[in-house]
């Protein structure tokens, strides 16, 4: 590539970059045969993960019955026994961007005129105040008590260390008396409030359980399939905050690590080794590990200008989705460079090499572990990286075959930021929700199908192994009828970001 890596890039990332980008591993067995164990297990599916497994979408966790674990449970015919958290109120936690835009659309119509901007910002503030009141002082301020451990043990915002250490006891201790802030109207301690609906709280002993402890408790009765999908939040903040800060030696410290947006590979490997040790203590017949997605495919970081050079994967700069090429000023607008994006993606390649190796090591000693290369899947739908740039495509690349229910849609869903056509439908996008990071409902279905295919390989019996995408299309309001004020409202959000730091509160999750 015709640029150099930034001077602060760790040595092992520099060495990995010299060898070229990782080639995805689409064989879930990584080429090592193992005879899958047989027999019944009462807990057919348990998942440990972050927002991508919890069902986060458009800035909030809300429709958890449409998360990929719930979709798999539905296909198993086990959804009525699959335990997962639910979030009510005005659009879930912490802020539902889709509901906010629909509220503005109902009041101001599909386009915001300049004179309506102050009124729209006032209305947005009122909506955010309603959400804040519900979760901090209203019905949502008291987490429900449940006697049985959830099967979906995923919480948005969690990195590896959080999954290894956070408990309901610690989350309760972190809560403090909230105050009604007229400026920073985002639910305080929203991550802890979300986790208290996930982690076990039935007894004092359960309150001190981590997600891995809770899974191990379920494993005493037997787990058929355990899915672990963690690590995205060890790099994602490079694009949600648009800054690259490599982890230091205090990466295990819950306070110190907050400054870091991407983990050095050796630090990631150290923490993932603890994850693997925790997995080995869980009695599960089949284990699926998922790779970490590359951060610059999600449209929250919009590539500006032409590619750095012919055949490159990267743009010179990555900024917010509402920043136009003609308006971008690197001296003024928050951004990361293409060289920084390359360094972060290379670090993720090293993470994923380690995850793939962990599956190989387990299978060599007879454990029925599998790899789901989510990173590779996303590369195959990356519109601006590969789909529309033939010169950048690596030799292994082929377009991802979306199911017929999605290819029948017009336009066919892609990885661009969602936009409306002004006539009630979509003009682009459809795979990423309105936060520019998390999948739409149909894209969660794609993830569910990939994982279900692996489970079939492991001998898991489904009522229907093929995901019902017609059902998901009917439930996906963003794909069918997105808010028609998307384009004009993004401009308002850009204005609000400049004056109020809105993006950090809404998009920097």
Coordinates of N, CA and C in Angstrom, one line a residue, residues 38-235:
X38 N -23.0 -37.0 20.8 CA -24.4 -37.2 20.6 C -25.1 -37.1 22.0
X39 N -26.4 -37.1 22.0 CA -27.1 -37.1 23.3 C -27.9 -35.8 23.4
X40 N -28.8 -35.8 24.3 CA -29.7 -34.7 24.6 C -29.1 -33.8 25.7
X41 N -29.3 -32.5 25.6 CA -28.9 -31.5 26.6 C -30.1 -30.6 26.8
X42 N -30.5 -30.3 28.1 CA -31.7 -29.5 28.3 C -31.5 -28.1 27.8
X43 N -30.3 -27.5 27.9 CA -30.1 -26.2 27.4 C -29.6 -26.2 26.0
X44 N -30.4 -26.0 25.0 CA -30.0 -26.2 23.6 C -29.1 -25.2 23.1
X45 N -29.2 -24.0 23.6 CA -28.4 -22.9 23.1 C -28.1 -21.9 24.2
X46 N -26.8 -21.5 24.4 CA -26.3 -20.5 25.3 C -25.4 -19.6 24.6
X47 N -25.5 -18.3 24.7 CA -24.7 -17.4 24.0 C -24.1 -16.4 25.0
X48 N -22.8 -16.1 24.8 CA -22.0 -15.1 25.6 C -21.5 -14.1 24.6
X49 N -21.8 -12.9 24.7 CA -21.4 -11.9 23.7 C -21.6 -10.5 24.1
X50 N -21.6 -9.6 23.1 CA -21.8 -8.2 23.4 C -23.0 -7.7 22.6
X51 N -23.0 -6.5 22.1 CA -24.2 -5.9 21.5 C -24.7 -6.7 20.3
X52 N -23.7 -7.3 19.5 CA -24.1 -8.0 18.3 C -24.8 -9.3 18.6
X53 N -24.7 -9.8 19.8 CA -25.4 -11.0 20.3 C -26.6 -10.7 21.1
X54 N -26.6 -9.5 21.7 CA -27.8 -9.1 22.5 C -29.0 -8.7 21.6
X55 N -28.7 -8.2 20.4 CA -29.7 -7.8 19.5 C -29.8 -6.3 19.4
X56 N -28.7 -5.6 19.7 CA -28.7 -4.1 19.7 C -28.9 -3.6 18.2
X57 N -29.6 -2.5 18.1 CA -30.0 -2.0 16.8 C -30.4 -0.6 16.8
X58 N -29.9 0.2 15.9 CA -30.2 1.7 15.8 C -30.1 2.4 17.2
X59 N -29.0 2.1 17.9 CA -28.7 2.8 19.1 C -29.3 2.3 20.4
X60 N -30.0 1.1 20.3 CA -30.7 0.6 21.5 C -30.8 -0.9 21.4
X61 N -30.9 -1.5 22.6 CA -31.3 -2.8 22.7 C -32.8 -2.9 23.1
X62 N -33.6 -3.4 22.2 CA -35.0 -3.3 22.3 C -35.7 -4.6 21.8
X63 N -35.6 -4.9 20.5 CA -36.2 -6.1 19.9 C -35.4 -7.3 20.1
X64 N -35.2 -7.7 21.4 CA -34.3 -8.8 21.7 C -34.8 -10.2 21.2
X65 N -36.1 -10.2 20.9 CA -36.7 -11.5 20.3 C -36.3 -11.6 18.9
X66 N -35.6 -10.6 18.3 CA -35.1 -10.7 16.9 C -33.6 -10.6 16.9
X67 N -32.9 -10.9 18.0 CA -31.5 -11.1 18.0 C -31.2 -12.4 17.3
X68 N -29.9 -12.5 16.8 CA -29.6 -13.8 16.1 C -29.7 -15.0 17.0
X69 N -29.4 -14.9 18.4 CA -29.7 -16.1 19.2 C -31.2 -16.5 19.2
X70 N -32.0 -15.4 19.3 CA -33.5 -15.7 19.4 C -34.0 -16.3 18.0
X71 N -33.4 -15.8 16.9 CA -33.8 -16.3 15.6 C -33.4 -17.8 15.5
X72 N -32.2 -18.1 16.0 CA -31.7 -19.6 16.0 C -32.7 -20.4 16.9
X73 N -33.0 -19.9 18.1 CA -33.9 -20.6 19.0 C -35.3 -20.8 18.3
X74 N -35.7 -19.8 17.6 CA -37.0 -20.0 16.8 C -36.9 -21.1 15.8
X75 N -35.8 -21.2 15.1 CA -35.6 -22.3 14.1 C -35.4 -23.6 14.7
X76 N -34.9 -23.6 16.0 CA -34.8 -24.9 16.7 C -36.1 -25.4 17.2
X77 N -37.1 -24.5 17.2 CA -38.4 -24.8 17.8 C -38.3 -24.7 19.3
X78 N -37.4 -23.9 19.8 CA -37.1 -23.8 21.3 C -37.3 -22.4 21.8
X79 N -37.9 -21.5 21.1 CA -37.9 -20.1 21.5 C -38.8 -19.9 22.8
X80 N -39.8 -20.8 22.9 CA -40.6 -20.7 24.1 C -39.8 -21.0 25.4
X81 N -38.7 -21.7 25.3 CA -37.9 -22.0 26.5 C -36.6 -21.3 26.5
X82 N -36.3 -20.5 25.5 CA -35.0 -19.7 25.4 C -35.2 -18.5 26.2
X83 N -34.4 -18.3 27.2 CA -34.5 -17.2 28.1 C -33.6 -16.0 27.7
X84 N -34.2 -14.9 27.5 CA -33.4 -13.7 27.1 C -34.0 -12.4 27.8
X85 N -33.2 -11.4 27.9 CA -33.7 -10.2 28.6 C -34.6 -9.4 27.6
X86 N -35.5 -8.6 28.2 CA -36.4 -7.8 27.5 C -36.3 -6.3 28.0
X87 N -36.5 -5.4 27.1 CA -36.3 -4.0 27.4 C -37.5 -3.2 26.9
X88 N -38.2 -2.5 27.8 CA -39.4 -1.8 27.4 C -39.2 -0.3 27.3
X89 N -40.2 0.4 27.7 CA -40.0 1.9 27.7 C -40.1 2.4 26.3
X90 N -39.7 3.7 26.1 CA -39.7 4.3 24.8 C -38.5 3.9 23.9
X91 N -38.6 2.6 23.5 CA -37.5 2.2 22.5 C -36.3 1.5 23.1
X92 N -36.3 1.1 24.3 CA -35.2 0.4 24.9 C -34.1 1.3 25.4
X93 N -32.9 0.7 25.6 CA -31.7 1.4 26.1 C -30.6 1.4 25.1
X94 N -29.8 2.5 25.0 CA -30.0 3.8 25.7 C -30.8 4.8 25.0
X95 N -30.8 4.7 23.6 CA -31.6 5.7 22.8 C -31.8 5.1 21.4
X96 N -33.1 4.9 21.1 CA -33.5 4.3 19.9 C -33.6 5.4 18.8
X97 N -32.6 5.4 17.9 CA -32.6 6.4 16.8 C -33.7 6.3 15.9
X98 N -34.1 5.0 15.6 CA -35.3 4.9 14.6 C -36.5 5.5 15.2
X99 N -36.8 5.2 16.5 CA -38.0 5.8 17.1 C -37.9 7.3 17.2
X100 N -36.7 7.8 17.4 CA -36.5 9.3 17.5 C -36.8 9.9 16.1
X101 N -36.3 9.3 15.0 CA -36.5 9.8 13.7 C -38.0 9.7 13.3
X102 N -38.6 8.6 13.7 CA -40.0 8.5 13.3 C -40.9 9.5 14.1
X103 N -40.5 9.8 15.3 CA -41.1 10.9 16.1 C -41.0 12.2 15.4
X104 N -39.8 12.5 15.0 CA -39.6 13.8 14.2 C -40.3 13.8 12.9
X105 N -40.4 12.7 12.2 CA -41.0 12.6 10.9 C -42.5 12.8 11.1
X106 N -43.1 12.3 12.2 CA -44.5 12.4 12.4 C -44.9 13.9 12.7
X107 N -43.9 14.6 13.3 CA -44.2 16.0 13.6 C -43.9 17.0 12.5
X108 N -42.7 16.7 11.8 CA -42.2 17.7 10.8 C -42.3 17.2 9.4
X109 N -42.7 16.0 9.2 CA -42.7 15.5 7.8 C -41.4 14.9 7.4
X110 N -41.3 14.5 6.1 CA -40.1 13.8 5.6 C -38.9 14.7 5.4
X111 N -39.1 16.0 5.4 CA -37.9 16.9 5.3 C -38.0 18.0 6.3
X112 N -36.8 18.3 6.8 CA -36.7 19.4 7.8 C -36.2 20.7 7.1
X113 N -37.0 21.7 7.1 CA -36.6 23.0 6.6 C -35.7 23.7 7.6
X114 N -34.9 24.6 7.1 CA -33.9 25.2 8.0 C -34.6 25.9 9.2
X115 N -35.7 26.5 9.0 CA -36.4 27.2 10.1 C -36.9 26.2 11.1
X116 N -37.1 24.9 10.8 CA -37.6 23.9 11.7 C -36.5 23.3 12.5
X117 N -35.2 23.6 12.2 CA -34.1 22.9 12.9 C -34.2 23.1 14.4
X118 N -34.3 24.4 14.9 CA -34.4 24.6 16.4 C -35.6 23.8 17.0
X119 N -36.7 23.8 16.3 CA -37.9 23.1 16.8 C -37.6 21.6 16.9
X120 N -36.9 21.1 15.8 CA -36.6 19.6 15.8 C -35.6 19.2 16.9
X121 N -34.6 20.1 17.2 CA -33.7 19.8 18.3 C -34.4 19.8 19.6
X122 N -35.4 20.8 19.7 CA -36.2 20.8 21.0 C -37.0 19.6 21.2
X123 N -37.6 19.1 20.0 CA -38.4 17.9 20.1 C -37.5 16.7 20.4
X124 N -36.3 16.6 19.8 CA -35.4 15.5 20.1 C -35.0 15.5 21.5
X125 N -34.8 16.7 22.1 CA -34.4 16.8 23.5 C -35.6 16.3 24.4
X126 N -36.8 16.6 24.0 CA -37.9 16.1 24.8 C -38.1 14.6 24.7
X127 N -37.8 14.0 23.6 CA -37.8 12.6 23.4 C -36.8 12.0 24.3
X128 N -35.6 12.5 24.3 CA -34.5 12.0 25.1 C -34.7 12.1 26.6
X129 N -35.4 13.2 26.9 CA -35.8 13.4 28.3 C -36.8 12.3 28.8
X130 N -37.7 12.0 27.9 CA -38.7 10.9 28.2 C -38.0 9.6 28.4
X131 N -37.0 9.3 27.6 CA -36.3 8.0 27.7 C -35.5 8.0 29.0
X132 N -34.8 9.1 29.3 CA -34.0 9.2 30.5 C -34.9 9.1 31.8
X133 N -36.0 9.7 31.8 CA -36.9 9.6 32.9 C -37.4 8.2 33.2
X134 N -37.7 7.5 32.1 CA -38.2 6.1 32.2 C -37.2 5.2 32.9
X135 N -35.9 5.3 32.4 CA -34.9 4.4 32.9 C -34.3 4.8 34.2
X136 N -34.3 6.1 34.5 CA -33.6 6.6 35.7 C -34.5 6.8 36.9
X137 N -35.8 7.2 36.6 CA -36.7 7.4 37.7 C -38.0 6.7 37.6
X138 N -38.3 6.2 36.4 CA -39.6 5.5 36.2 C -39.6 4.0 36.3
X139 N -40.5 3.3 35.7 CA -40.6 1.9 35.8 C -39.3 1.1 35.4
X140 N -38.5 1.7 34.5 CA -37.3 1.0 34.1 C -36.1 1.1 35.1
X141 N -36.3 1.9 36.1 CA -35.2 2.1 37.1 C -35.0 0.9 38.0
X142 N -36.0 0.0 38.0 CA -35.9 -1.1 38.9 C -35.8 -2.4 38.0
X143 N -34.7 -3.1 38.1 CA -34.5 -4.3 37.3 C -35.3 -5.4 37.9
X144 N -35.9 -6.2 37.0 CA -36.7 -7.3 37.5 C -35.9 -8.4 38.1
X145 N -36.4 -9.1 39.0 CA -35.7 -10.3 39.6 C -36.2 -11.5 38.9
X146 N -35.3 -12.4 38.5 CA -35.7 -13.6 37.8 C -35.0 -14.8 38.5
X147 N -35.7 -15.9 38.5 CA -35.1 -17.1 39.2 C -34.2 -17.9 38.4
X148 N -34.5 -18.0 37.1 CA -33.7 -18.9 36.2 C -32.7 -18.0 35.4
X149 N -31.5 -18.7 35.1 CA -30.4 -18.0 34.4 C -30.8 -17.8 32.9
X150 N -30.5 -16.7 32.4 CA -30.8 -16.4 31.0 C -29.9 -17.3 30.1
X151 N -30.4 -17.7 28.9 CA -29.6 -18.4 27.9 C -28.8 -17.4 27.0
X152 N -29.3 -16.2 26.8 CA -28.5 -15.2 26.1 C -27.9 -14.3 27.2
X153 N -26.6 -14.5 27.4 CA -25.8 -13.8 28.4 C -24.9 -12.7 27.8
X154 N -25.5 -11.9 26.9 CA -24.8 -10.9 26.2 C -25.2 -9.5 26.6
X155 N -24.2 -8.6 26.6 CA -24.5 -7.2 27.1 C -23.7 -6.2 26.2
X156 N -24.4 -5.2 25.7 CA -23.8 -4.3 24.8 C -22.7 -3.5 25.5
X157 N -21.6 -3.2 24.7 CA -20.5 -2.5 25.2 C -19.4 -3.3 25.9
X158 N -19.7 -4.6 26.1 CA -18.7 -5.4 26.8 C -17.5 -5.7 25.9
X159 N -16.3 -5.5 26.5 CA -15.1 -6.1 25.9 C -14.8 -7.4 26.6
X160 N -13.6 -8.0 26.3 CA -13.2 -9.2 26.8 C -13.2 -9.2 28.4
X161 N -12.6 -8.1 28.9 CA -12.4 -8.0 30.3 C -13.8 -7.9 31.0
X162 N -14.7 -7.1 30.4 CA -16.0 -7.0 31.0 C -16.7 -8.3 31.1
X163 N -16.7 -9.1 30.1 CA -17.3 -10.4 30.1 C -16.7 -11.4 31.2
X164 N -15.4 -11.2 31.4 CA -14.7 -12.0 32.4 C -15.0 -11.6 33.8
X165 N -15.3 -10.4 34.0 CA -15.3 -9.9 35.4 C -16.7 -9.3 35.9
X166 N -17.5 -8.8 35.0 CA -18.7 -8.0 35.5 C -19.7 -9.0 36.0
X167 N -20.3 -8.5 37.1 CA -21.4 -9.3 37.8 C -22.5 -8.4 38.1
X168 N -23.7 -8.9 38.5 CA -24.8 -8.1 38.9 C -24.5 -7.3 40.2
X169 N -23.7 -7.9 41.1 CA -23.3 -7.2 42.3 C -22.5 -6.0 42.0
X170 N -21.6 -6.1 41.0 CA -20.8 -4.9 40.7 C -21.6 -3.9 39.9
X171 N -22.5 -4.3 39.1 CA -23.4 -3.4 38.4 C -24.3 -2.6 39.3
X172 N -24.8 -3.3 40.3 CA -25.6 -2.6 41.3 C -24.8 -1.6 42.1
X173 N -23.6 -2.0 42.4 CA -22.7 -1.0 43.1 C -22.4 0.2 42.3
X174 N -22.3 0.0 41.0 CA -22.0 1.1 40.1 C -23.1 2.2 39.9
X175 N -24.3 1.8 40.2 CA -25.4 2.7 40.0 C -25.3 3.8 41.1
X176 N -25.7 5.0 40.7 CA -25.7 6.1 41.7 C -27.0 6.9 41.4
X177 N -27.3 7.8 42.3 CA -28.5 8.6 42.1 C -28.4 9.4 40.9
X178 N -29.3 9.2 39.9 CA -29.1 10.0 38.6 C -29.7 11.4 38.8
X179 N -29.2 12.3 37.9 CA -29.7 13.6 37.9 C -30.2 14.0 36.5
X180 N -31.2 14.8 36.5 CA -31.8 15.2 35.2 C -31.0 16.3 34.5
X181 N -30.2 15.9 33.5 CA -29.3 16.8 32.9 C -29.9 17.3 31.6
X182 N -30.1 18.6 31.5 CA -30.7 19.2 30.3 C -29.8 19.1 29.1
X183 N -28.5 19.0 29.2 CA -27.6 18.9 28.1 C -27.3 17.5 27.7
X184 N -26.7 16.7 28.7 CA -26.3 15.3 28.4 C -27.4 14.4 28.7
X185 N -28.4 14.4 27.8 CA -29.6 13.6 28.1 C -29.5 12.2 27.5
X186 N -28.7 11.4 28.2 CA -28.5 10.0 27.9 C -28.6 9.3 29.2
X187 N -29.2 8.1 29.2 CA -29.4 7.4 30.4 C -28.1 7.1 31.2
X188 N -28.0 7.5 32.4 CA -26.8 7.3 33.2 C -26.7 5.8 33.5
X189 N -25.5 5.3 33.5 CA -25.2 3.9 33.8 C -26.1 3.0 33.0
X190 N -26.3 3.4 31.7 CA -27.2 2.5 30.9 C -26.6 1.1 30.7
X191 N -25.3 1.0 30.6 CA -24.7 -0.3 30.5 C -25.0 -1.2 31.6
X192 N -24.8 -0.7 32.8 CA -25.1 -1.5 34.0 C -26.6 -1.8 34.1
X193 N -27.5 -0.9 33.8 CA -28.9 -1.1 33.8 C -29.3 -2.2 32.8
X194 N -28.6 -2.2 31.7 CA -28.9 -3.3 30.7 C -28.4 -4.6 31.2
X195 N -27.2 -4.6 31.8 CA -26.6 -5.9 32.3 C -27.4 -6.5 33.5
X196 N -28.1 -5.7 34.3 CA -28.9 -6.2 35.4 C -30.1 -7.0 34.9
X197 N -30.4 -6.9 33.6 CA -31.5 -7.7 33.1 C -31.0 -8.9 32.4
X198 N -29.7 -9.1 32.4 CA -29.0 -10.2 31.7 C -28.4 -11.2 32.8
X199 N -27.6 -10.6 33.7 CA -26.9 -11.4 34.6 C -27.8 -12.0 35.7
X200 N -27.4 -13.2 36.3 CA -28.3 -13.8 37.3 C -28.3 -12.9 38.6
X201 N -29.4 -12.8 39.3 CA -29.6 -12.0 40.5 C -30.5 -12.7 41.5
X202 N -30.7 -14.1 41.3 CA -31.7 -14.7 42.2 C -31.2 -14.9 43.6
X203 N -29.9 -14.9 43.9 CA -29.4 -15.0 45.2 C -28.1 -14.2 45.3
X204 N -27.6 -14.1 46.5 CA -26.3 -13.3 46.7 C -25.2 -14.0 45.9
X205 N -25.2 -15.3 45.9 CA -24.2 -16.1 45.2 C -24.3 -15.8 43.7
X206 N -25.5 -15.8 43.2 CA -25.7 -15.6 41.8 C -25.3 -14.2 41.4
X207 N -25.5 -13.2 42.3 CA -25.2 -11.9 42.0 C -23.7 -11.7 41.7
X208 N -22.9 -12.6 42.2 CA -21.4 -12.5 42.0 C -20.9 -13.4 40.8
X209 N -21.9 -13.9 40.0 CA -21.5 -14.7 38.9 C -21.2 -13.8 37.7
X210 N -20.2 -14.1 36.9 CA -20.0 -13.5 35.6 C -20.8 -14.3 34.6
X211 N -20.8 -13.8 33.4 CA -21.6 -14.5 32.3 C -21.0 -15.9 32.1
X212 N -19.7 -16.1 32.2 CA -19.1 -17.4 32.1 C -19.5 -18.3 33.3
X213 N -19.5 -17.7 34.5 CA -20.0 -18.5 35.6 C -21.4 -19.0 35.4
X214 N -22.3 -18.0 34.9 CA -23.7 -18.4 34.7 C -23.8 -19.5 33.7
X215 N -23.0 -19.4 32.6 CA -23.0 -20.5 31.6 C -22.6 -21.8 32.2
X216 N -21.5 -21.7 33.0 CA -21.1 -23.0 33.7 C -22.1 -23.6 34.6
X217 N -22.9 -22.7 35.2 CA -24.0 -23.3 36.1 C -25.0 -24.0 35.2
X218 N -25.4 -23.4 34.0 CA -26.3 -24.1 33.1 C -25.7 -25.4 32.6
X219 N -24.4 -25.3 32.4 CA -23.7 -26.5 31.9 C -23.7 -27.7 32.9
X220 N -24.0 -27.5 34.1 CA -24.1 -28.6 35.1 C -25.3 -29.5 34.7
X221 N -26.3 -28.9 34.0 CA -27.4 -29.7 33.5 C -27.2 -30.1 32.0
X222 N -26.3 -29.4 31.4 CA -25.9 -29.8 30.0 C -26.3 -28.7 29.0
X223 N -25.4 -28.3 28.2 CA -25.6 -27.3 27.1 C -25.3 -28.0 25.8
X224 N -26.2 -27.9 24.8 CA -26.0 -28.5 23.5 C -25.0 -27.6 22.7
X225 N -25.3 -26.3 22.5 CA -24.4 -25.5 21.7 C -24.1 -24.2 22.5
X226 N -22.8 -23.9 22.7 CA -22.4 -22.6 23.3 C -21.8 -21.8 22.2
X227 N -22.3 -20.5 22.0 CA -21.7 -19.6 21.1 C -21.0 -18.5 21.9
X228 N -19.8 -18.2 21.6 CA -19.0 -17.1 22.2 C -18.6 -16.1 21.1
X229 N -19.1 -14.9 21.2 CA -18.8 -13.9 20.2 C -18.4 -12.6 20.9
X230 N -17.1 -12.5 21.2 CA -16.6 -11.4 22.0 C -15.4 -10.8 21.3
X231 N -15.0 -9.6 21.6 CA -13.8 -9.0 21.0 C -14.0 -7.8 20.2
X232 N -15.2 -7.6 19.7 CA -15.5 -6.4 18.8 C -15.2 -5.1 19.5
X233 N -15.6 -5.0 20.8 CA -15.4 -3.8 21.6 C -14.0 -3.6 22.0
X234 N -13.1 -4.5 21.7 CA -11.6 -4.2 21.9 C -11.0 -3.4 20.7
X235 N -11.9 -3.1 19.7 CA -11.4 -2.3 18.6 C -12.4 -1.3 18.1

